Amino acid sequence: MIALLVVATLIAAASPAPTATPEPLKEIGHARAPAGVCGNLVVHANSAIAAALRDDGIVTRAIARLRSIDFDNAFSRRDGLGELSHLASELGDQSARGDGEVKRLREQADRSSDATHQAEMRVFADGLSGALGRQRKIATDLGAFLRYLDYRDLREIPDLGNPHGLDPFNSTQGKPTPPPTAPPTPPPVTTSPYETAGAPNKMALAAAADFEGRTAAVHGDEAKAAEHSEAAVSGCS
C-alpha cells in the first residue's frame, strides 16, 4: 500500500500543471466595466474588437461555402461565386475599418504619460493589428482565387465571331489589307495561391483548408489582445 501511494505521488508530481485557457476576445465593459475606464479608448477599442470578431464570422462562412460549392453544377457555381465575392469584399472592408480604429489607439498610446498604461495599450493594439492583418490577407487570397477563376473562364471561351481564326482582311479574298497596328498589350498575369491544386473544386477545398489553418494564428493574436484589453482602457479617473 505504501509503495502504491509513493508511485501515485510521483505520478502526480510528474504530471504537468494545467495551463489556463486564454480568454476569448470580447467587447469591453458589456458585462463589467473596468475601474477607471477611459471612455474614448473604449469606443475605439470596441470598434476594432467588433471588426475582428465580425471577420471571424465571415471567414467561417467563407470556409463553409468553399467546401460546399460545386463548380461542375452551373447553379452552385453561380450562387457560390456570388456569395464568396461578397464575403471577400466584406472581409476586406471590416479589416480596413478595424485597422483605422487600431491606428487611433496607437495615436492615443503615443500621447499617454503613463509608461505602464502606454505599454498595455501597445500590446493590445499589436494583438488586434495582427489578427486584422491576417484576416485581410485571407480576403486578398480569396479575391485572387476568384479572379483566377474568371481568368480561366475567359481563357477557355472560343471566339464565336471567328471560330476558325480566319483573317477578315485576307487580300487573296479581295479584302483590303489593314494598316499596321501595335501588338495588343498582354493581359496582366493572373494567379492564385491555390491554382496548383488542379480543378476548381480542388482549388476551393485547398483554399478552405488554408484559411482554416490560419485561424489558429488569428485566435492567438485575439487572445493576446483580450489579455491586455481591460488594462489598455483603464487608468482614467
PDB file of C-alpha atoms in Angstrom, residues 79-158:
ATOM      1  CA  ASP A  79     -24.522  31.250 -56.378  1.00  0.00           C
ATOM      2  CA  GLY A  80     -21.301  30.194 -54.677  1.00  0.00           C
ATOM      3  CA  LEU A  81     -19.085  32.627 -56.543  1.00  0.00           C
ATOM      4  CA  GLY A  82     -21.529  35.456 -55.911  1.00  0.00           C
ATOM      5  CA  GLU A  83     -21.547  34.771 -52.188  1.00  0.00           C
ATOM      6  CA  LEU A  84     -17.769  34.347 -51.987  1.00  0.00           C
ATOM      7  CA  SER A  85     -17.228  37.627 -53.826  1.00  0.00           C
ATOM      8  CA  HIS A  86     -19.483  39.383 -51.322  1.00  0.00           C
ATOM      9  CA  LEU A  87     -17.688  37.761 -48.373  1.00  0.00           C
ATOM     10  CA  ALA A  88     -14.230  38.708 -49.703  1.00  0.00           C
ATOM     11  CA  SER A  89     -15.318  42.331 -50.094  1.00  0.00           C
ATOM     12  CA  GLU A  90     -16.943  42.443 -46.647  1.00  0.00           C
ATOM     13  CA  LEU A  91     -13.878  40.843 -45.039  1.00  0.00           C
ATOM     14  CA  GLY A  92     -11.582  43.432 -46.598  1.00  0.00           C
ATOM     15  CA  ASP A  93     -13.867  46.306 -45.567  1.00  0.00           C
ATOM     16  CA  GLN A  94     -14.135  45.137 -41.952  1.00  0.00           C
ATOM     17  CA  SER A  95     -10.364  44.655 -41.689  1.00  0.00           C
ATOM     18  CA  ALA A  96      -9.736  48.151 -43.028  1.00  0.00           C
ATOM     19  CA  ARG A  97     -12.273  49.619 -40.588  1.00  0.00           C
ATOM     20  CA  GLY A  98     -10.621  47.792 -37.695  1.00  0.00           C
ATOM     21  CA  ASP A  99      -7.181  48.985 -38.788  1.00  0.00           C
ATOM     22  CA  GLY A 100      -8.417  52.568 -38.649  1.00  0.00           C
ATOM     23  CA  GLU A 101      -9.516  52.101 -35.049  1.00  0.00           C
ATOM     24  CA  VAL A 102      -6.211  50.453 -34.117  1.00  0.00           C
ATOM     25  CA  LYS A 103      -4.390  53.447 -35.604  1.00  0.00           C
ATOM     26  CA  ARG A 104      -6.363  55.751 -33.287  1.00  0.00           C
ATOM     27  CA  LEU A 105      -5.452  53.551 -30.318  1.00  0.00           C
ATOM     28  CA  ARG A 106      -1.768  53.794 -31.215  1.00  0.00           C
ATOM     29  CA  GLU A 107      -2.028  57.576 -31.503  1.00  0.00           C
ATOM     30  CA  GLN A 108      -3.520  57.786 -28.025  1.00  0.00           C
ATOM     31  CA  ALA A 109      -0.863  55.422 -26.682  1.00  0.00           C
ATOM     32  CA  ASP A 110       1.818  57.768 -28.001  1.00  0.00           C
ATOM     33  CA  ARG A 111       0.222  60.627 -26.058  1.00  0.00           C
ATOM     34  CA  SER A 112      -0.032  58.695 -22.782  1.00  0.00           C
ATOM     35  CA  SER A 113       2.231  59.917 -19.974  1.00  0.00           C
ATOM     36  CA  ASP A 114       1.889  56.652 -18.022  1.00  0.00           C
ATOM     37  CA  ALA A 115       4.551  54.209 -19.216  1.00  0.00           C
ATOM     38  CA  THR A 116       2.714  51.141 -17.898  1.00  0.00           C
ATOM     39  CA  HIS A 117      -0.579  52.153 -19.466  1.00  0.00           C
ATOM     40  CA  GLN A 118       1.192  53.022 -22.700  1.00  0.00           C
ATOM     41  CA  ALA A 119       2.807  49.560 -22.830  1.00  0.00           C
ATOM     42  CA  GLU A 120      -0.543  47.835 -22.214  1.00  0.00           C
ATOM     43  CA  MET A 121      -2.188  49.849 -24.983  1.00  0.00           C
ATOM     44  CA  ARG A 122       0.555  48.970 -27.439  1.00  0.00           C
ATOM     45  CA  VAL A 123       0.428  45.239 -26.715  1.00  0.00           C
ATOM     46  CA  PHE A 124      -3.363  45.341 -27.029  1.00  0.00           C
ATOM     47  CA  ALA A 125      -3.129  47.232 -30.326  1.00  0.00           C
ATOM     48  CA  ASP A 126      -0.445  44.852 -31.622  1.00  0.00           C
ATOM     49  CA  GLY A 127      -2.680  41.852 -30.940  1.00  0.00           C
ATOM     50  CA  LEU A 128      -5.641  43.385 -32.736  1.00  0.00           C
ATOM     51  CA  SER A 129      -3.462  44.572 -35.606  1.00  0.00           C
ATOM     52  CA  GLY A 130      -2.045  41.075 -36.040  1.00  0.00           C
ATOM     53  CA  ALA A 131      -5.496  39.469 -36.151  1.00  0.00           C
ATOM     54  CA  LEU A 132      -6.885  42.051 -38.563  1.00  0.00           C
ATOM     55  CA  GLY A 133      -3.824  41.777 -40.800  1.00  0.00           C
ATOM     56  CA  ARG A 134      -4.190  38.003 -41.061  1.00  0.00           C
ATOM     57  CA  GLN A 135      -7.875  38.384 -41.832  1.00  0.00           C
ATOM     58  CA  ARG A 136      -7.108  40.976 -44.514  1.00  0.00           C
ATOM     59  CA  LYS A 137      -4.622  38.543 -46.105  1.00  0.00           C
ATOM     60  CA  ILE A 138      -7.361  35.893 -46.239  1.00  0.00           C
ATOM     61  CA  ALA A 139      -9.586  38.418 -48.032  1.00  0.00           C
ATOM     62  CA  THR A 140      -6.771  39.144 -50.500  1.00  0.00           C
ATOM     63  CA  ASP A 141      -6.150  35.463 -51.232  1.00  0.00           C
ATOM     64  CA  LEU A 142      -9.850  34.721 -51.578  1.00  0.00           C
ATOM     65  CA  GLY A 143     -10.157  37.600 -54.043  1.00  0.00           C
ATOM     66  CA  ALA A 144      -7.148  36.305 -56.005  1.00  0.00           C
ATOM     67  CA  PHE A 145      -8.768  32.868 -56.165  1.00  0.00           C
ATOM     68  CA  LEU A 146     -11.998  34.326 -57.569  1.00  0.00           C
ATOM     69  CA  ARG A 147     -10.163  36.490 -60.131  1.00  0.00           C
ATOM     70  CA  TYR A 148      -8.151  33.488 -61.256  1.00  0.00           C
ATOM     71  CA  LEU A 149     -11.346  31.525 -61.881  1.00  0.00           C
ATOM     72  CA  ASP A 150     -12.649  34.407 -64.019  1.00  0.00           C
ATOM     73  CA  TYR A 151      -9.357  34.419 -65.932  1.00  0.00           C
ATOM     74  CA  ARG A 152      -9.611  30.669 -66.555  1.00  0.00           C
ATOM     75  CA  ASP A 153     -13.153  31.054 -67.842  1.00  0.00           C
ATOM     76  CA  LEU A 154     -12.222  33.861 -70.243  1.00  0.00           C
ATOM     77  CA  ARG A 155      -9.205  31.954 -71.494  1.00  0.00           C
ATOM     78  CA  GLU A 156     -11.367  28.936 -72.348  1.00  0.00           C
ATOM     79  CA  ILE A 157     -14.141  30.847 -74.201  1.00  0.00           C
ATOM     80  CA  PRO A 158     -13.733  30.460 -78.013  1.00  0.00           C
TER      81      PRO A 158
END
